Amino acid sequence: MHPDNTAFAAEGGVLYSADGGELIWCSPAAEGTLRIPDGVEKVRTQSFADAHRLERLEIPEALEVPTDLIGYCPNLIDVAVPEGNPTLMRVGPLLCSRSAGSVVMCMRNAEGRVEIPEGVRALTECAFAACRGVTEVILPDSLGYIMTEAFRDCTGLTTLTIPSSVSMIANQVFDGCTSLKDIYYQGTEEAWQSMTERFDLGLPENVTIHFE
């Protein structure tokens, strides 16, 4: 950053507004642990989408943050959220919106079976991306939307059952799911085709789709 710049401030690979009130972008240079300063009052959407080396993120108790602040982030193994945070909460290895309407992300070091709580309506972009140790994900009947790259690079995932309540599966949801062999869709083949025809799901060549 130019030394004469007066619009922004940078520290530890993170770009802030000049007064420190807004967190704008976390760069790939940020690594290890980042605690969002207490003086930050606003966090931009997708501000951590490029934070590929970040391992732990600490969010202040009173800070309202967008539910799409995190992207791929393959090394992010912990997000610390105080119980009183107004927008986010932890449910086991999952970071969820406070209303539990969406899964923001699954901690990247999660392993084995992960069950998403009933009531969750959406998996946000890259929600399970790079969760290579996850072998099974249980989706609730309340789920309606699976957003872009939600399961990207889940190399341990072998099967997935998708409830018929799902009405949207976006682009590249299964990109890099090299072990995925079977998807069990609890609806008709016609409903699956109608839902997925506009998108490239990034499915492996040898995957089989099963219908009710």
PDB file of C-alpha atoms in Angstrom, residues 16-110:
ATOM      1  CA  TYR A  16      -9.416  -1.973   6.810  1.00  0.00           C
ATOM      2  CA  SER A  17     -11.004   1.408   6.249  1.00  0.00           C
ATOM      3  CA  ALA A  18      -8.746   4.258   7.344  1.00  0.00           C
ATOM      4  CA  ASP A  19     -10.593   4.657  10.648  1.00  0.00           C
ATOM      5  CA  GLY A  20     -10.520   0.907  11.309  1.00  0.00           C
ATOM      6  CA  GLY A  21     -14.295   0.685  11.448  1.00  0.00           C
ATOM      7  CA  GLU A  22     -14.712  -1.612   8.451  1.00  0.00           C
ATOM      8  CA  LEU A  23     -12.922  -4.839   7.591  1.00  0.00           C
ATOM      9  CA  ILE A  24     -12.725  -4.884   3.808  1.00  0.00           C
ATOM     10  CA  TRP A  25     -10.563  -7.827   2.793  1.00  0.00           C
ATOM     11  CA  CYS A  26      -8.377 -10.521   4.299  1.00  0.00           C
ATOM     12  CA  SER A  27      -5.581 -11.245   1.837  1.00  0.00           C
ATOM     13  CA  PRO A  28      -3.869 -14.597   1.159  1.00  0.00           C
ATOM     14  CA  ALA A  29      -0.905 -13.243   3.135  1.00  0.00           C
ATOM     15  CA  ALA A  30      -2.825 -13.510   6.415  1.00  0.00           C
ATOM     16  CA  GLU A  31      -1.980 -16.698   8.283  1.00  0.00           C
ATOM     17  CA  GLY A  32      -2.366 -18.363  11.651  1.00  0.00           C
ATOM     18  CA  THR A  33      -4.896 -16.697  13.958  1.00  0.00           C
ATOM     19  CA  LEU A  34      -6.781 -13.487  13.297  1.00  0.00           C
ATOM     20  CA  ARG A  35      -8.930 -11.756  15.883  1.00  0.00           C
ATOM     21  CA  ILE A  36     -11.180  -9.122  14.362  1.00  0.00           C
ATOM     22  CA  PRO A  37     -10.423  -5.944  16.358  1.00  0.00           C
ATOM     23  CA  ASP A  38     -13.130  -4.697  18.726  1.00  0.00           C
ATOM     24  CA  GLY A  39     -13.217  -1.373  16.875  1.00  0.00           C
ATOM     25  CA  VAL A  40     -14.514  -3.009  13.686  1.00  0.00           C
ATOM     26  CA  GLU A  41     -18.217  -2.242  13.200  1.00  0.00           C
ATOM     27  CA  LYS A  42     -18.737  -3.704   9.715  1.00  0.00           C
ATOM     28  CA  VAL A  43     -17.389  -6.682   7.766  1.00  0.00           C
ATOM     29  CA  ARG A  44     -17.832  -6.836   4.003  1.00  0.00           C
ATOM     30  CA  THR A  45     -19.341  -9.849   2.272  1.00  0.00           C
ATOM     31  CA  GLN A  46     -16.813 -12.406   1.017  1.00  0.00           C
ATOM     32  CA  SER A  47     -14.104 -10.542   2.925  1.00  0.00           C
ATOM     33  CA  PHE A  48     -12.406 -13.842   3.848  1.00  0.00           C
ATOM     34  CA  ALA A  49     -12.872 -15.566   0.493  1.00  0.00           C
ATOM     35  CA  ASP A  50      -9.128 -15.360  -0.269  1.00  0.00           C
ATOM     36  CA  ALA A  51      -7.827 -16.155   3.223  1.00  0.00           C
ATOM     37  CA  HIS A  52      -6.325 -19.461   2.125  1.00  0.00           C
ATOM     38  CA  ARG A  53      -3.678 -19.601   4.861  1.00  0.00           C
ATOM     39  CA  LEU A  54      -5.826 -18.528   7.805  1.00  0.00           C
ATOM     40  CA  GLU A  55      -6.258 -21.233  10.470  1.00  0.00           C
ATOM     41  CA  ARG A  56      -8.337 -19.580  13.189  1.00  0.00           C
ATOM     42  CA  LEU A  57     -10.735 -16.636  13.154  1.00  0.00           C
ATOM     43  CA  GLU A  58     -12.001 -14.929  16.309  1.00  0.00           C
ATOM     44  CA  ILE A  59     -15.155 -12.832  16.021  1.00  0.00           C
ATOM     45  CA  PRO A  60     -16.093 -10.270  18.719  1.00  0.00           C
ATOM     46  CA  GLU A  61     -19.280 -10.853  20.671  1.00  0.00           C
ATOM     47  CA  ALA A  62     -21.242  -7.807  19.487  1.00  0.00           C
ATOM     48  CA  LEU A  63     -20.120  -7.725  15.851  1.00  0.00           C
ATOM     49  CA  GLU A  64     -22.772  -8.436  13.224  1.00  0.00           C
ATOM     50  CA  VAL A  65     -21.176 -10.184  10.261  1.00  0.00           C
ATOM     51  CA  PRO A  66     -22.565 -11.323   6.895  1.00  0.00           C
ATOM     52  CA  THR A  67     -23.212 -15.038   6.584  1.00  0.00           C
ATOM     53  CA  ASP A  68     -21.208 -15.129   3.342  1.00  0.00           C
ATOM     54  CA  LEU A  69     -17.975 -13.737   4.757  1.00  0.00           C
ATOM     55  CA  ILE A  70     -16.049 -17.008   4.338  1.00  0.00           C
ATOM     56  CA  GLY A  71     -15.130 -18.647   1.029  1.00  0.00           C
ATOM     57  CA  TYR A  72     -12.910 -21.617   0.219  1.00  0.00           C
ATOM     58  CA  CYS A  73     -10.441 -21.137   3.130  1.00  0.00           C
ATOM     59  CA  PRO A  74      -8.955 -24.675   3.031  1.00  0.00           C
ATOM     60  CA  ASN A  75      -6.952 -24.296   6.261  1.00  0.00           C
ATOM     61  CA  LEU A  76      -9.571 -22.660   8.470  1.00  0.00           C
ATOM     62  CA  ILE A  77     -10.013 -25.182  11.258  1.00  0.00           C
ATOM     63  CA  ASP A  78     -11.638 -22.995  13.917  1.00  0.00           C
ATOM     64  CA  VAL A  79     -13.955 -19.998  14.079  1.00  0.00           C
ATOM     65  CA  ALA A  80     -14.459 -18.741  17.626  1.00  0.00           C
ATOM     66  CA  VAL A  81     -17.839 -17.091  18.128  1.00  0.00           C
ATOM     67  CA  PRO A  82     -19.031 -15.936  21.574  1.00  0.00           C
ATOM     68  CA  GLU A  83     -22.477 -17.169  22.597  1.00  0.00           C
ATOM     69  CA  GLY A  84     -23.841 -13.640  22.501  1.00  0.00           C
ATOM     70  CA  ASN A  85     -22.928 -12.912  18.880  1.00  0.00           C
ATOM     71  CA  PRO A  86     -26.074 -11.654  17.106  1.00  0.00           C
ATOM     72  CA  THR A  87     -25.507 -13.301  13.715  1.00  0.00           C
ATOM     73  CA  LEU A  88     -23.434 -16.479  14.057  1.00  0.00           C
ATOM     74  CA  MET A  89     -23.240 -19.507  16.324  1.00  0.00           C
ATOM     75  CA  ARG A  90     -21.320 -22.767  16.541  1.00  0.00           C
ATOM     76  CA  VAL A  91     -23.117 -26.109  16.367  1.00  0.00           C
ATOM     77  CA  GLY A  92     -20.389 -28.720  16.776  1.00  0.00           C
ATOM     78  CA  PRO A  93     -18.058 -28.417  13.775  1.00  0.00           C
ATOM     79  CA  LEU A  94     -20.565 -26.170  11.974  1.00  0.00           C
ATOM     80  CA  LEU A  95     -20.697 -22.392  11.854  1.00  0.00           C
ATOM     81  CA  CYS A  96     -24.349 -21.457  11.395  1.00  0.00           C
ATOM     82  CA  SER A  97     -26.387 -18.311  11.133  1.00  0.00           C
ATOM     83  CA  ARG A  98     -27.939 -17.409  14.478  1.00  0.00           C
ATOM     84  CA  SER A  99     -31.388 -18.257  13.127  1.00  0.00           C
ATOM     85  CA  ALA A 100     -29.933 -21.640  12.052  1.00  0.00           C
ATOM     86  CA  GLY A 101     -31.266 -20.906   8.589  1.00  0.00           C
ATOM     87  CA  SER A 102     -27.935 -21.593   6.899  1.00  0.00           C
ATOM     88  CA  VAL A 103     -24.649 -23.401   7.387  1.00  0.00           C
ATOM     89  CA  VAL A 104     -21.906 -20.837   6.813  1.00  0.00           C
ATOM     90  CA  MET A 105     -19.088 -23.377   6.952  1.00  0.00           C
ATOM     91  CA  CYS A 106     -17.916 -26.640   8.400  1.00  0.00           C
ATOM     92  CA  MET A 107     -14.546 -26.513  10.139  1.00  0.00           C
ATOM     93  CA  ARG A 108     -12.019 -27.824   7.649  1.00  0.00           C
ATOM     94  CA  ASN A 109     -10.576 -30.373  10.091  1.00  0.00           C
ATOM     95  CA  ALA A 110     -13.953 -32.078  10.684  1.00  0.00           C
TER      96      ALA A 110
END
